Amino acid sequence: IQHLLVPRTLFLTNIRRASQALAYDNFGDPVAVLKKVSIQNERVIKNGHVMVKYLASPINPADINTIQGVYPVKPSSFPAIAGNEGVAEVIRIGSGVKNVQIGDKIIPAAKASGTWTTHAILSEKDVTVIDKNVDNLFAAQLTVNPSTAYRMLKDFHKFEPGTIVIFK
């Protein structure tokens, strides 16, 4: 799995002006439809929302299939920011946010949340706070890969009780 890692300089220079993202206006070959875009950041974060800066966002087959339009999970509208999973740090919070603090490390809980971006504004209910000590590359893959591996093991092979599976 390859990782889309955005240089730290983008985070520092664009936090007050614009975020950079990979977006698409319609389904198709990712090479043909993905475009780098700038998105103006909102000056005021809405009630119950948080602003995050992404630390890592993997590229996996589900992302490619989503962009192609053949994956069951699809963006709610176009243009859409690509990416289904990632890990981010909370950098601002809106009023009414109760369970998330500035500096928290989060993973998005909503499907097709658009993680191939430097920054995003997400609803507090659509984030899961994780331990700050979890490695960024590991955390970025928590929402899709473990459940996919579990389903593959559960659905395609009958294991006897006590069987140990080792991944390399």
XYZ file of C-alpha atoms in Angstrom:
168
model
C 0.000 0.000 0.000
C 1.343 3.381 -0.935
C 0.816 6.397 1.254
C -0.058 9.895 0.200
C 1.976 12.064 2.517
C 1.528 15.807 2.138
C 4.657 17.878 2.865
C 4.537 19.700 6.190
C 5.141 23.017 4.397
C 1.657 22.795 2.859
C 0.176 22.535 6.336
C 2.048 25.583 7.549
C 1.530 27.850 4.547
C -2.080 27.014 3.721
C -3.786 26.694 7.098
C -5.139 30.253 7.003
C -5.841 30.492 3.279
C -6.547 27.278 1.391
C -6.250 23.540 1.653
C -4.865 21.415 -1.153
C -6.801 18.314 -2.191
C -7.129 15.712 -4.921
C -10.684 15.925 -6.217
C -12.785 14.653 -9.120
C -15.933 15.851 -10.904
C -17.050 12.492 -12.303
C -16.178 8.819 -12.207
C -13.403 7.446 -14.402
C -9.744 6.530 -14.636
C -8.048 8.199 -11.626
C -5.198 9.466 -13.813
C -7.721 11.233 -16.044
C -10.248 12.562 -13.505
C -8.216 13.514 -10.413
C -7.187 17.166 -10.155
C -5.225 19.076 -7.536
C -7.514 21.796 -6.214
C -7.370 24.574 -3.637
C -10.262 24.846 -1.189
C -10.774 28.016 0.846
C -10.843 27.311 4.570
C -13.793 28.637 6.529
C -12.831 31.391 8.961
C -15.416 30.293 11.518
C -15.822 26.610 12.334
C -19.506 25.686 12.625
C -21.097 24.522 15.843
C -20.202 20.877 16.493
C -17.421 20.755 13.886
C -13.623 20.471 13.997
C -10.870 21.423 11.579
C -8.181 18.807 11.077
C -4.893 18.580 9.221
C -4.246 15.195 7.662
C -1.033 13.453 8.686
C -1.323 10.409 6.370
C -3.867 9.066 3.900
C -3.278 5.706 2.212
C -4.137 4.754 -1.346
C -5.855 1.388 -1.511
C -7.957 -0.514 -4.061
C -11.195 0.801 -2.508
C -10.048 4.369 -3.250
C -9.282 3.568 -6.885
C -12.589 1.703 -7.310
C -14.490 4.596 -5.682
C -12.979 7.061 -8.166
C -13.829 4.671 -11.015
C -17.433 4.488 -9.766
C -17.432 0.693 -9.313
C -17.161 0.566 -5.505
C -20.391 0.287 -3.467
C -19.504 3.394 -1.430
C -19.798 6.525 -3.541
C -19.395 10.237 -2.791
C -22.640 12.028 -1.942
C -22.024 14.715 -4.585
C -19.500 16.099 -7.055
C -16.967 17.541 -6.958
C -15.681 14.998 -4.450
C -12.381 14.767 -2.606
C -10.830 11.328 -3.007
C -9.788 9.071 -0.135
C -11.648 6.771 2.227
C -9.353 6.631 5.233
C -6.592 8.529 6.970
C -5.374 10.002 10.221
C -5.476 13.671 11.186
C -4.737 16.070 14.027
C -7.416 18.442 15.312
C -6.210 22.031 14.909
C -9.409 24.046 15.576
C -12.787 23.338 17.155
C -16.167 24.989 16.812
C -18.517 25.859 19.631
C -20.458 22.999 21.136
C -17.701 20.413 20.577
C -17.649 18.230 23.681
C -15.540 15.123 23.088
C -12.736 16.354 20.831
C -9.901 18.729 21.758
C -7.255 20.638 19.836
C -4.263 18.321 19.454
C -6.335 15.098 19.418
C -5.438 12.507 16.797
C -8.526 11.303 14.911
C -9.626 8.961 12.181
C -12.724 9.785 10.141
C -15.762 7.648 10.982
C -17.864 8.604 7.935
C -17.631 6.696 4.650
C -16.028 8.437 1.660
C -15.080 11.423 3.801
C -12.443 12.693 1.370
C -9.112 12.163 3.085
C -6.780 13.111 0.227
C -6.563 16.681 1.438
C -4.298 18.722 3.659
C -7.180 19.968 5.850
C -10.855 19.226 6.371
C -13.757 20.400 8.482
C -15.639 17.444 9.934
C -18.582 17.014 12.253
C -17.567 15.915 15.737
C -19.886 12.909 15.330
C -17.925 11.833 12.223
C -14.537 11.460 13.937
C -13.068 8.886 16.286
C -10.370 10.062 18.687
C -7.464 7.612 18.918
C -4.386 7.377 21.123
C -1.788 9.986 20.115
C 0.961 7.349 20.375
C -0.453 5.184 17.577
C 1.891 5.325 14.579
C 0.479 7.578 11.834
C 0.907 5.042 9.036
C -0.810 2.354 11.110
C -3.593 4.689 12.237
C -4.247 5.858 8.667
C -5.279 2.320 7.729
C -7.457 1.406 10.711
C -10.887 1.821 9.129
C -10.635 -0.231 5.918
C -7.756 -2.716 5.970
C -8.375 -4.545 9.283
C -12.062 -5.079 8.546
C -11.249 -6.231 5.000
C -8.694 -8.723 6.316
C -11.159 -9.972 8.930
C -13.927 -10.470 6.336
C -11.550 -12.293 3.988
C -10.428 -14.634 6.759
C -13.970 -15.166 8.043
C -15.734 -15.518 4.674
C -13.254 -17.525 2.613
C -11.750 -20.036 5.001
C -13.049 -22.098 7.907
C -10.474 -22.030 10.672
C -10.444 -24.514 13.517
C -10.542 -23.075 17.055
C -7.033 -22.139 18.188
C -5.689 -21.541 14.675
C -3.092 -18.776 14.549
C -2.747 -16.541 11.502
C 0.514 -14.670 11.016
C 0.799 -11.815 8.528
C 4.110 -10.805 7.092
